[in-house]
PDB file of C-alpha atoms in Angstrom:
ATOM      1  CA  MET A   1      25.885   4.572 -23.381  1.00  0.00           C
ATOM      2  CA  SER A   2      27.818   2.601 -20.755  1.00  0.00           C
ATOM      3  CA  SER A   3      26.997   5.052 -18.048  1.00  0.00           C
ATOM      4  CA  PHE A   4      23.407   5.358 -19.262  1.00  0.00           C
ATOM      5  CA  LEU A   5      22.995   1.599 -18.803  1.00  0.00           C
ATOM      6  CA  GLY A   6      24.735   1.719 -15.410  1.00  0.00           C
ATOM      7  CA  SER A   7      22.306   4.192 -14.002  1.00  0.00           C
ATOM      8  CA  LEU A   8      19.432   1.710 -14.981  1.00  0.00           C
ATOM      9  CA  ASP A   9      21.213  -1.291 -13.332  1.00  0.00           C
ATOM     10  CA  VAL A  10      19.995  -1.490  -9.816  1.00  0.00           C
ATOM     11  CA  ARG A  11      19.737  -4.403  -7.546  1.00  0.00           C
ATOM     12  CA  ASN A  12      17.574  -7.316  -9.019  1.00  0.00           C
ATOM     13  CA  SER A  13      17.518  -5.925 -12.384  1.00  0.00           C
ATOM     14  CA  GLY A  14      19.179  -6.487 -15.838  1.00  0.00           C
ATOM     15  CA  VAL A  15      19.027  -4.728 -19.231  1.00  0.00           C
ATOM     16  CA  HIS A  16      18.774  -7.031 -22.187  1.00  0.00           C
ATOM     17  CA  LEU A  17      19.002  -6.274 -25.977  1.00  0.00           C
ATOM     18  CA  MET A  18      16.350  -7.868 -28.242  1.00  0.00           C
ATOM     19  CA  ARG A  19      14.999  -7.543 -31.723  1.00  0.00           C
ATOM     20  CA  SER A  20      11.701  -8.213 -33.609  1.00  0.00           C
ATOM     21  CA  GLN A  21      11.191  -7.708 -37.324  1.00  0.00           C
ATOM     22  CA  GLY A  22      14.020  -5.265 -37.666  1.00  0.00           C
ATOM     23  CA  ASN A  23      13.120  -3.225 -34.479  1.00  0.00           C
ATOM     24  CA  SER A  24      15.746  -3.162 -31.456  1.00  0.00           C
ATOM     25  CA  PHE A  25      14.715  -2.801 -27.832  1.00  0.00           C
ATOM     26  CA  LEU A  26      16.434  -2.446 -24.503  1.00  0.00           C
ATOM     27  CA  LEU A  27      14.393  -4.089 -21.823  1.00  0.00           C
ATOM     28  CA  ARG A  28      15.066  -3.674 -18.153  1.00  0.00           C
ATOM     29  CA  ILE A  29      13.801  -6.144 -15.670  1.00  0.00           C
ATOM     30  CA  THR A  30      13.393  -5.109 -12.073  1.00  0.00           C
ATOM     31  CA  PHE A  31      11.195  -5.975  -8.819  1.00  0.00           C
ATOM     32  CA  SER A  32       9.645  -3.312  -6.656  1.00  0.00           C
ATOM     33  CA  GLU A  33       7.057  -2.883  -3.909  1.00  0.00           C
ATOM     34  CA  ASN A  34       6.052   0.628  -5.386  1.00  0.00           C
ATOM     35  CA  VAL A  35       5.555   0.272  -9.241  1.00  0.00           C
ATOM     36  CA  GLU A  36       4.658   3.828 -10.054  1.00  0.00           C
ATOM     37  CA  LYS A  37       7.674   5.217  -8.148  1.00  0.00           C
ATOM     38  CA  ALA A  38      10.033   2.800  -9.896  1.00  0.00           C
ATOM     39  CA  PHE A  39       8.607   3.880 -13.345  1.00  0.00           C
ATOM     40  CA  CYS A  40       8.986   7.779 -12.328  1.00  0.00           C
ATOM     41  CA  LEU A  41      12.652   6.978 -11.269  1.00  0.00           C
ATOM     42  CA  THR A  42      13.260   5.415 -14.838  1.00  0.00           C
ATOM     43  CA  GLN A  43      11.491   8.500 -16.256  1.00  0.00           C
ATOM     44  CA  SER A  44      13.765  10.909 -14.715  1.00  0.00           C
ATOM     45  CA  VAL A  45      16.916   8.967 -15.840  1.00  0.00           C
ATOM     46  CA  LEU A  46      15.546   8.927 -19.446  1.00  0.00           C
ATOM     47  CA  GLU A  47      14.911  12.395 -19.507  1.00  0.00           C
ATOM     48  CA  LEU A  48      18.419  13.204 -18.229  1.00  0.00           C
ATOM     49  CA  PHE A  49      19.605  10.916 -20.876  1.00  0.00           C
ATOM     50  CA  PHE A  50      17.854  12.377 -23.587  1.00  0.00           C
ATOM     51  CA  SER A  51      18.803  16.018 -22.562  1.00  0.00           C
ATOM     52  CA  LEU A  52      22.538  15.044 -22.890  1.00  0.00           C
ATOM     53  CA  CYS A  53      22.113  12.715 -25.902  1.00  0.00           C
ATOM     54  CA  SER A  54      20.351  13.424 -29.293  1.00  0.00           C
ATOM     55  CA  VAL A  55      20.752   9.782 -30.500  1.00  0.00           C
ATOM     56  CA  CYS A  56      19.309   6.676 -28.895  1.00  0.00           C
ATOM     57  CA  PRO A  57      20.910   3.478 -29.985  1.00  0.00           C
ATOM     58  CA  VAL A  58      17.661   1.389 -30.119  1.00  0.00           C
ATOM     59  CA  ASP A  59      14.245   2.085 -31.376  1.00  0.00           C
ATOM     60  CA  GLN A  60      12.632   1.806 -27.986  1.00  0.00           C
ATOM     61  CA  PHE A  61      13.452   1.218 -24.105  1.00  0.00           C
ATOM     62  CA  ILE A  62      11.081  -0.960 -22.266  1.00  0.00           C
ATOM     63  CA  GLU A  63      10.772  -1.293 -18.521  1.00  0.00           C
ATOM     64  CA  LEU A  64       9.236  -4.561 -16.929  1.00  0.00           C
ATOM     65  CA  ILE A  65       8.468  -4.318 -13.329  1.00  0.00           C
ATOM     66  CA  CYS A  66       7.210  -7.187 -11.155  1.00  0.00           C
ATOM     67  CA  ASP A  67       4.977  -6.020  -8.154  1.00  0.00           C
ATOM     68  CA  ASN A  68       6.521  -7.718  -5.272  1.00  0.00           C
ATOM     69  CA  GLU A  69       3.114  -7.744  -3.395  1.00  0.00           C
ATOM     70  CA  THR A  70       0.774  -8.948  -6.271  1.00  0.00           C
ATOM     71  CA  THR A  71       3.406 -10.578  -8.543  1.00  0.00           C
ATOM     72  CA  ARG A  72       1.781  -8.806 -11.511  1.00  0.00           C
ATOM     73  CA  TRP A  73       4.104  -7.606 -14.359  1.00  0.00           C
ATOM     74  CA  HIS A  74       3.851  -4.103 -15.474  1.00  0.00           C
ATOM     75  CA  ILE A  75       5.205  -2.710 -18.740  1.00  0.00           C
ATOM     76  CA  ARG A  76       5.879   0.786 -19.942  1.00  0.00           C
ATOM     77  CA  PHE A  77       7.447   1.915 -23.276  1.00  0.00           C
ATOM     78  CA  TRP A  78       9.724   4.985 -24.297  1.00  0.00           C
ATOM     79  CA  ASN A  79      10.376   5.972 -27.877  1.00  0.00           C
ATOM     80  CA  CYS A  80      13.890   6.699 -29.047  1.00  0.00           C
ATOM     81  CA  ASN A  81      13.287  10.349 -28.771  1.00  0.00           C
ATOM     82  CA  GLY A  82      12.262  10.113 -25.156  1.00  0.00           C
ATOM     83  CA  THR A  83       8.604  10.385 -25.576  1.00  0.00           C
ATOM     84  CA  VAL A  84       6.241   7.887 -23.642  1.00  0.00           C
ATOM     85  CA  ALA A  85       4.475   5.403 -25.964  1.00  0.00           C
ATOM     86  CA  LYS A  86       0.949   3.932 -24.877  1.00  0.00           C
ATOM     87  CA  ALA A  87       1.595   0.481 -26.504  1.00  0.00           C
ATOM     88  CA  CYS A  88       3.970  -1.272 -28.657  1.00  0.00           C
ATOM     89  CA  GLY A  89       3.438  -4.768 -30.117  1.00  0.00           C
ATOM     90  CA  ASN A  90       6.824  -5.767 -31.147  1.00  0.00           C
ATOM     91  CA  GLY A  91       8.079  -4.557 -27.690  1.00  0.00           C
ATOM     92  CA  THR A  92       5.478  -6.552 -26.001  1.00  0.00           C
ATOM     93  CA  ARG A  93       6.435  -9.566 -28.073  1.00  0.00           C
ATOM     94  CA  CYS A  94      10.019  -9.188 -26.841  1.00  0.00           C
ATOM     95  CA  ALA A  95       8.940  -8.587 -23.116  1.00  0.00           C
ATOM     96  CA  ALA A  96       7.154 -11.981 -23.224  1.00  0.00           C
ATOM     97  CA  HIS A  97       9.907 -13.807 -24.925  1.00  0.00           C
ATOM     98  CA  LEU A  98      12.551 -12.513 -22.413  1.00  0.00           C
ATOM     99  CA  LEU A  99      10.564 -13.362 -19.193  1.00  0.00           C
ATOM    100  CA  TYR A 100       9.934 -16.962 -20.517  1.00  0.00           C
ATOM    101  CA  ARG A 101      13.436 -17.234 -21.347  1.00  0.00           C
ATOM    102  CA  LEU A 102      14.512 -16.063 -17.949  1.00  0.00           C
ATOM    103  CA  GLY A 103      11.967 -18.545 -16.267  1.00  0.00           C
ATOM    104  CA  TYR A 104       9.761 -15.675 -15.061  1.00  0.00           C
ATOM    105  CA  CYS A 105       6.617 -16.823 -16.743  1.00  0.00           C
ATOM    106  CA  GLY A 106       5.110 -19.696 -18.755  1.00  0.00           C
ATOM    107  CA  ALA A 107       4.066 -19.807 -22.351  1.00  0.00           C
ATOM    108  CA  LYS A 108       1.216 -17.466 -21.565  1.00  0.00           C
ATOM    109  CA  MET A 109       1.538 -14.024 -20.228  1.00  0.00           C
ATOM    110  CA  THR A 110      -0.428 -10.873 -18.926  1.00  0.00           C
ATOM    111  CA  PHE A 111       1.095  -7.553 -18.835  1.00  0.00           C
ATOM    112  CA  HIS A 112      -0.493  -4.485 -17.145  1.00  0.00           C
ATOM    113  CA  GLY A 113       0.198  -1.649 -19.646  1.00  0.00           C
ATOM    114  CA  PRO A 114      -0.665   1.923 -19.787  1.00  0.00           C
ATOM    115  CA  VAL A 115      -3.859   1.378 -21.621  1.00  0.00           C
ATOM    116  CA  GLY A 116      -4.841  -1.870 -20.170  1.00  0.00           C
ATOM    117  CA  LEU A 117      -4.108  -5.733 -20.134  1.00  0.00           C
ATOM    118  CA  LEU A 118      -1.587  -7.168 -22.814  1.00  0.00           C
ATOM    119  CA  ASN A 119      -1.958 -10.667 -23.265  1.00  0.00           C
ATOM    120  CA  THR A 120       0.760 -12.966 -25.058  1.00  0.00           C
ATOM    121  CA  SER A 121       1.260 -16.527 -25.992  1.00  0.00           C
ATOM    122  CA  ILE A 122       4.605 -18.070 -27.011  1.00  0.00           C
ATOM    123  CA  GLU A 123       4.530 -20.904 -29.628  1.00  0.00           C
ATOM    124  CA  MET A 124       5.990 -23.807 -27.769  1.00  0.00           C
ATOM    125  CA  GLY A 125       9.063 -24.815 -29.637  1.00  0.00           C
ATOM    126  CA  MET A 126      12.488 -26.333 -29.057  1.00  0.00           C
ATOM    127  CA  PRO A 127      14.213 -24.682 -26.280  1.00  0.00           C
ATOM    128  CA  PHE A 128      17.564 -25.822 -27.728  1.00  0.00           C
ATOM    129  CA  CYS A 129      19.099 -26.233 -31.333  1.00  0.00           C
ATOM    130  CA  ASP A 130      21.861 -28.053 -32.857  1.00  0.00           C
ATOM    131  CA  GLU A 131      25.039 -26.359 -33.729  1.00  0.00           C
ATOM    132  CA  GLY A 132      27.665 -28.832 -34.631  1.00  0.00           C
ATOM    133  CA  ASP A 133      28.349 -31.324 -32.216  1.00  0.00           C
ATOM    134  CA  LYS A 134      26.779 -29.475 -29.271  1.00  0.00           C
ATOM    135  CA  LYS A 135      23.465 -27.933 -28.305  1.00  0.00           C
ATOM    136  CA  VAL A 136      22.863 -24.291 -27.787  1.00  0.00           C
ATOM    137  CA  GLN A 137      19.794 -22.388 -26.497  1.00  0.00           C
ATOM    138  CA  ASN A 138      17.506 -21.234 -29.235  1.00  0.00           C
ATOM    139  CA  LEU A 139      17.512 -17.326 -29.515  1.00  0.00           C
ATOM    140  CA  PHE A 140      14.463 -17.224 -31.666  1.00  0.00           C
ATOM    141  CA  GLN A 141      10.834 -17.508 -30.574  1.00  0.00           C
ATOM    142  CA  ASP A 142       7.343 -16.999 -32.262  1.00  0.00           C
ATOM    143  CA  VAL A 143       5.155 -14.928 -29.867  1.00  0.00           C
ATOM    144  CA  SER A 144       1.665 -13.622 -30.425  1.00  0.00           C
ATOM    145  CA  VAL A 145       0.480 -10.526 -28.911  1.00  0.00           C
ATOM    146  CA  HIS A 146      -3.444 -10.131 -28.375  1.00  0.00           C
ATOM    147  CA  GLN A 147      -4.277  -6.487 -29.325  1.00  0.00           C
ATOM    148  CA  GLY A 148      -8.025  -6.537 -28.475  1.00  0.00           C
ATOM    149  CA  LYS A 149     -10.833  -5.601 -30.665  1.00  0.00           C
ATOM    150  CA  GLY A 150      -9.861  -2.193 -31.450  1.00  0.00           C
ATOM    151  CA  ARG A 151     -12.256   0.650 -32.477  1.00  0.00           C
ATOM    152  CA  GLY A 152     -12.677   3.086 -35.118  1.00  0.00           C
ATOM    153  CA  ILE A 153     -11.795   6.721 -35.135  1.00  0.00           C
ATOM    154  CA  SER A 154     -14.038   9.320 -36.974  1.00  0.00           C
ATOM    155  CA  LEU A 155     -12.130  10.964 -39.764  1.00  0.00           C
ATOM    156  CA  LYS A 156     -13.068  14.369 -38.501  1.00  0.00           C
ATOM    157  CA  PHE A 157     -11.199  13.825 -35.340  1.00  0.00           C
ATOM    158  CA  ALA A 158      -8.105  12.470 -37.072  1.00  0.00           C
ATOM    159  CA  GLU A 159      -8.083  15.315 -39.594  1.00  0.00           C
ATOM    160  CA  LYS A 160      -7.869  17.760 -36.888  1.00  0.00           C
ATOM    161  CA  ASN A 161      -4.366  16.211 -35.942  1.00  0.00           C
ATOM    162  CA  PHE A 162      -2.763  17.059 -39.416  1.00  0.00           C
ATOM    163  CA  SER A 163      -2.244  19.856 -41.580  1.00  0.00           C
ATOM    164  CA  LYS A 164      -4.253  20.815 -44.756  1.00  0.00           C
ATOM    165  CA  LYS A 165      -1.267  19.578 -46.836  1.00  0.00           C
ATOM    166  CA  GLU A 166      -0.689  16.490 -44.953  1.00  0.00           C
ATOM    167  CA  TRP A 167      -4.419  15.525 -45.390  1.00  0.00           C
ATOM    168  CA  GLU A 168      -4.468  16.407 -48.963  1.00  0.00           C
ATOM    169  CA  TYR A 169      -1.578  13.867 -49.466  1.00  0.00           C
ATOM    170  CA  PHE A 170      -3.520  11.212 -47.932  1.00  0.00           C
ATOM    171  CA  LYS A 171      -6.511  11.745 -49.968  1.00  0.00           C
ATOM    172  CA  GLN A 172      -4.799  11.752 -53.294  1.00  0.00           C
ATOM    173  CA  ASN A 173      -5.300   8.831 -55.802  1.00  0.00           C
ATOM    174  CA  ASP A 174      -8.559   7.793 -54.335  1.00  0.00           C
ATOM    175  CA  SER A 175      -7.048   6.087 -51.514  1.00  0.00           C
ATOM    176  CA  TYR A 176      -9.066   4.653 -48.628  1.00  0.00           C
ATOM    177  CA  ILE A 177      -8.498   6.273 -45.220  1.00  0.00           C
ATOM    178  CA  GLY A 178      -9.297   4.717 -41.661  1.00  0.00           C
ATOM    179  CA  GLY A 179      -8.713   5.860 -38.306  1.00  0.00           C
ATOM    180  CA  VAL A 180      -8.154   3.045 -35.586  1.00  0.00           C
ATOM    181  CA  ASP A 181      -7.343   2.848 -31.909  1.00  0.00           C
ATOM    182  CA  VAL A 182      -5.731  -0.439 -30.827  1.00  0.00           C
ATOM    183  CA  GLY A 183      -3.983   1.072 -27.736  1.00  0.00           C
ATOM    184  CA  ASN A 184      -2.582   3.953 -29.608  1.00  0.00           C
ATOM    185  CA  PHE A 185      -3.939   5.943 -32.547  1.00  0.00           C
ATOM    186  CA  HIS A 186      -3.388   4.862 -36.147  1.00  0.00           C
ATOM    187  CA  LEU A 187      -4.172   6.312 -39.415  1.00  0.00           C
ATOM    188  CA  ILE A 188      -4.374   3.708 -42.166  1.00  0.00           C
ATOM    189  CA  ILE A 189      -4.250   4.552 -45.970  1.00  0.00           C
ATOM    190  CA  ILE A 190      -5.010   1.855 -48.331  1.00  0.00           C
ATOM    191  CA  GLY A 191      -3.941   2.387 -51.976  1.00  0.00           C
ATOM    192  CA  LYS A 192      -1.747   1.115 -54.934  1.00  0.00           C
ATOM    193  CA  GLU A 193       1.688   2.817 -54.257  1.00  0.00           C
ATOM    194  CA  ASP A 194       4.705   1.550 -53.085  1.00  0.00           C
ATOM    195  CA  PRO A 195       4.326   1.736 -49.180  1.00  0.00           C
ATOM    196  CA  PHE A 196       8.104   2.353 -48.429  1.00  0.00           C
ATOM    197  CA  LEU A 197       8.293   5.113 -50.890  1.00  0.00           C
ATOM    198  CA  TYR A 198       5.046   6.606 -49.712  1.00  0.00           C
ATOM    199  CA  VAL A 199       6.050   6.867 -46.072  1.00  0.00           C
ATOM    200  CA  ARG A 200       9.596   8.050 -46.763  1.00  0.00           C
ATOM    201  CA  PHE A 201       8.347  10.906 -49.020  1.00  0.00           C
ATOM    202  CA  TYR A 202       5.826  11.760 -46.264  1.00  0.00           C
ATOM    203  CA  HIS A 203       8.676  11.831 -43.547  1.00  0.00           C
ATOM    204  CA  GLU A 204      10.937  13.932 -45.842  1.00  0.00           C
ATOM    205  CA  GLN A 205       8.147  16.530 -46.803  1.00  0.00           C
ATOM    206  CA  PHE A 206       6.062  16.897 -43.454  1.00  0.00           C
ATOM    207  CA  LYS A 207       7.884  15.304 -40.395  1.00  0.00           C
ATOM    208  CA  LYS A 208      11.660  15.469 -40.788  1.00  0.00           C
ATOM    209  CA  ASN A 209      12.238  18.709 -38.857  1.00  0.00           C
ATOM    210  CA  LEU A 210       9.340  18.090 -36.439  1.00  0.00           C
ATOM    211  CA  SER A 211      10.781  18.365 -32.759  1.00  0.00           C
ATOM    212  CA  THR A 212       7.316  18.343 -30.743  1.00  0.00           C
ATOM    213  CA  TYR A 213       4.831  15.364 -30.539  1.00  0.00           C
ATOM    214  CA  ARG A 214       1.346  16.029 -29.374  1.00  0.00           C
ATOM    215  CA  GLU A 215      -0.416  13.679 -27.057  1.00  0.00           C
ATOM    216  CA  ASN A 216      -2.816  12.578 -29.842  1.00  0.00           C
ATOM    217  CA  PHE A 217      -0.550  12.047 -32.623  1.00  0.00           C
ATOM    218  CA  PHE A 218      -1.131   9.238 -35.033  1.00  0.00           C
ATOM    219  CA  ASN A 219       1.151   6.537 -36.436  1.00  0.00           C
ATOM    220  CA  ILE A 220       0.574   6.610 -40.157  1.00  0.00           C
ATOM    221  CA  SER A 221       0.612   3.426 -42.267  1.00  0.00           C
ATOM    222  CA  TYR A 222       0.345   2.840 -46.008  1.00  0.00           C
ATOM    223  CA  VAL A 223      -0.987  -0.454 -47.196  1.00  0.00           C
ATOM    224  CA  ARG A 224      -0.996  -2.109 -50.536  1.00  0.00           C
ATOM    225  CA  TYR A 225      -3.186  -5.160 -50.454  1.00  0.00           C
ATOM    226  CA  LYS A 226      -2.250  -7.929 -53.027  1.00  0.00           C
ATOM    227  CA  THR A 227      -4.166 -11.250 -53.172  1.00  0.00           C
ATOM    228  CA  SER A 228      -4.606 -14.235 -51.110  1.00  0.00           C
ATOM    229  CA  GLY A 229      -4.492 -12.388 -47.683  1.00  0.00           C
ATOM    230  CA  ASN A 230      -0.854 -10.660 -48.409  1.00  0.00           C
ATOM    231  CA  ALA A 231      -0.212  -7.113 -48.366  1.00  0.00           C
ATOM    232  CA  ASP A 232       2.912  -4.626 -48.146  1.00  0.00           C
ATOM    233  CA  ILE A 233       2.854  -2.009 -45.681  1.00  0.00           C
ATOM    234  CA  SER A 234       5.071   0.666 -44.278  1.00  0.00           C
ATOM    235  CA  THR A 235       4.641   2.772 -41.002  1.00  0.00           C
ATOM    236  CA  TRP A 236       5.528   6.125 -39.938  1.00  0.00           C
ATOM    237  CA  GLU A 237       5.756   5.988 -36.065  1.00  0.00           C
ATOM    238  CA  ARG A 238       5.065   8.678 -33.549  1.00  0.00           C
ATOM    239  CA  GLY A 239       8.389   9.430 -31.795  1.00  0.00           C
ATOM    240  CA  VAL A 240      10.385   7.232 -34.071  1.00  0.00           C
ATOM    241  CA  GLY A 241       9.606   8.215 -37.847  1.00  0.00           C
ATOM    242  CA  PRO A 242       9.699   5.601 -40.511  1.00  0.00           C
ATOM    243  CA  THR A 243      10.020   2.386 -38.689  1.00  0.00           C
ATOM    244  CA  LEU A 244      11.095  -1.221 -39.950  1.00  0.00           C
ATOM    245  CA  ALA A 245       7.762  -2.801 -38.486  1.00  0.00           C
ATOM    246  CA  CYS A 246       5.044  -2.140 -35.940  1.00  0.00           C
ATOM    247  CA  GLY A 247       2.745  -4.641 -34.420  1.00  0.00           C
ATOM    248  CA  SER A 248      -0.130  -2.609 -33.350  1.00  0.00           C
ATOM    249  CA  ALA A 249      -0.111  -0.875 -36.958  1.00  0.00           C
ATOM    250  CA  ALA A 250      -0.286  -4.548 -38.397  1.00  0.00           C
ATOM    251  CA  CYS A 251      -3.595  -4.986 -36.210  1.00  0.00           C
ATOM    252  CA  ALA A 252      -4.936  -1.579 -37.151  1.00  0.00           C
ATOM    253  CA  ALA A 253      -4.303  -2.590 -40.913  1.00  0.00           C
ATOM    254  CA  LEU A 254      -6.410  -5.571 -40.660  1.00  0.00           C
ATOM    255  CA  VAL A 255      -9.153  -3.491 -38.934  1.00  0.00           C
ATOM    256  CA  ALA A 256      -9.056  -1.152 -41.951  1.00  0.00           C
ATOM    257  CA  LEU A 257      -8.844  -3.887 -44.685  1.00  0.00           C
ATOM    258  CA  ARG A 258     -11.856  -5.694 -43.385  1.00  0.00           C
ATOM    259  CA  LYS A 259     -13.769  -2.545 -44.261  1.00  0.00           C
ATOM    260  CA  ILE A 260     -12.971  -3.172 -47.881  1.00  0.00           C
ATOM    261  CA  TYR A 261     -12.167  -7.046 -48.140  1.00  0.00           C
ATOM    262  CA  PRO A 262     -14.116 -10.033 -46.578  1.00  0.00           C
ATOM    263  CA  ILE A 263     -10.797 -11.184 -44.744  1.00  0.00           C
ATOM    264  CA  SER A 264     -10.183 -12.291 -41.040  1.00  0.00           C
ATOM    265  CA  GLN A 265      -6.280 -12.632 -41.550  1.00  0.00           C
ATOM    266  CA  VAL A 266      -3.461 -11.078 -43.413  1.00  0.00           C
ATOM    267  CA  ARG A 267       0.146 -11.346 -43.649  1.00  0.00           C
ATOM    268  CA  LEU A 268       1.746  -7.933 -43.718  1.00  0.00           C
ATOM    269  CA  TYR A 269       5.316  -7.413 -45.174  1.00  0.00           C
ATOM    270  CA  PHE A 270       7.050  -4.696 -43.486  1.00  0.00           C
ATOM    271  CA  PRO A 271      10.493  -3.479 -44.466  1.00  0.00           C
ATOM    272  CA  GLY A 272      11.749  -5.421 -41.522  1.00  0.00           C
ATOM    273  CA  GLY A 273       9.947  -8.681 -42.039  1.00  0.00           C
ATOM    274  CA  PRO A 274       6.347 -10.120 -42.070  1.00  0.00           C
ATOM    275  CA  ILE A 275       3.834 -10.011 -39.262  1.00  0.00           C
ATOM    276  CA  SER A 276       0.801 -12.209 -39.431  1.00  0.00           C
ATOM    277  CA  VAL A 277      -2.447 -10.760 -38.155  1.00  0.00           C
ATOM    278  CA  PHE A 278      -5.826 -12.726 -37.110  1.00  0.00           C
ATOM    279  CA  TYR A 279      -9.196 -11.637 -36.097  1.00  0.00           C
ATOM    280  CA  CYS A 280     -11.803 -13.704 -34.160  1.00  0.00           C
ATOM    281  CA  GLU A 281     -15.155 -12.291 -32.869  1.00  0.00           C
ATOM    282  CA  LYS A 282     -14.421 -13.686 -29.404  1.00  0.00           C
ATOM    283  CA  LYS A 283     -10.874 -12.337 -28.773  1.00  0.00           C
ATOM    284  CA  GLY A 284     -10.481  -9.589 -31.293  1.00  0.00           C
ATOM    285  CA  TYR A 285      -7.168  -9.041 -33.070  1.00  0.00           C
ATOM    286  CA  GLU A 286      -3.754 -10.645 -32.365  1.00  0.00           C
ATOM    287  CA  HIS A 287      -0.455 -10.459 -34.239  1.00  0.00           C
ATOM    288  CA  LYS A 288       2.337 -13.062 -34.464  1.00  0.00           C
ATOM    289  CA  ALA A 289       5.955 -12.747 -35.577  1.00  0.00           C
ATOM    290  CA  SER A 290       9.390 -13.950 -34.272  1.00  0.00           C
ATOM    291  CA  SER A 291      11.455 -12.234 -31.409  1.00  0.00           C
ATOM    292  CA  VAL A 292      15.037 -12.585 -31.119  1.00  0.00           C
ATOM    293  CA  TYR A 293      17.252 -12.423 -27.930  1.00  0.00           C
ATOM    294  CA  GLU A 294      20.633 -10.748 -28.645  1.00  0.00           C
ATOM    295  CA  ARG A 295      22.312 -10.413 -25.121  1.00  0.00           C
ATOM    296  CA  CYS A 296      22.352  -9.164 -21.668  1.00  0.00           C
ATOM    297  CA  VAL A 297      23.970  -6.004 -21.940  1.00  0.00           C
ATOM    298  CA  CYS A 298      24.141  -4.977 -18.244  1.00  0.00           C
ATOM    299  CA  GLY A 299      23.143  -6.539 -14.871  1.00  0.00           C
ATOM    300  CA  GLY A 300      22.157 -10.325 -14.509  1.00  0.00           C
ATOM    301  CA  GLY A 301      19.313 -12.589 -14.782  1.00  0.00           C
ATOM    302  CA  VAL A 302      19.435 -16.379 -14.695  1.00  0.00           C
ATOM    303  CA  VAL A 303      18.802 -17.806 -18.324  1.00  0.00           C
ATOM    304  CA  ARG A 304      16.117 -20.506 -18.250  1.00  0.00           C
TER     305      ARG A 304
END
């Protein structure tokens, strides 16, 4: 692990550990005049790491690169098995929190991601909290991530990406099935079963020994809607497996729920913690939850 971090730690960079709703992330900050070349270098280092190690210590690795010419911030995501992710809501939340904490941005931030712009906003709170007779920096921050308007995906297209037995499992007990694209593909199943047990059984029966991941693989979430805008949810994430939480899945769940219920917001309870999702006609979908700064594990960065 130390050699892996050392290979990523170059001049003007730092690697930081952060968490959001049970998910853990390593985030690397650097500056470059050639953003794509920098990302390719990181990709080669990660490929070497995953060729030597079968277990990653975190759920996802995220790289943040500031273009020296445009001062734009670019973001890329890698899953814990080495595959590239198109988007990650909780990872984006942590990225905004980190840059704000280090003084690189204000409360509002725009990232240039693989599938377009990712806009975030930080709920302005107290930067310090009392701990006995001294003040210490607050490590928690509420961050909203704007996921866009999303779009529906035809079930015929979705079905082609699953085996016949998988699809039969999804359709049992008169469950509602919806396909949603919010930067990455999601299959949302709405029913009355326990979401955690549903996803765990799916993983054990169909995906436990899967070693390859197709480009169009879907994240799968099971939602059990309750009352007063609350729902339980659990997600199987491409390249990860059963995950404690997923920001983009939260938005996709509200897209699907709105096909059945007259709601514009919902509080979704993942195994790792709750995520609140809101919809407005002008901006589309956004999800809000807390991010936690753990520590700088390698390199530097002046803390705000």
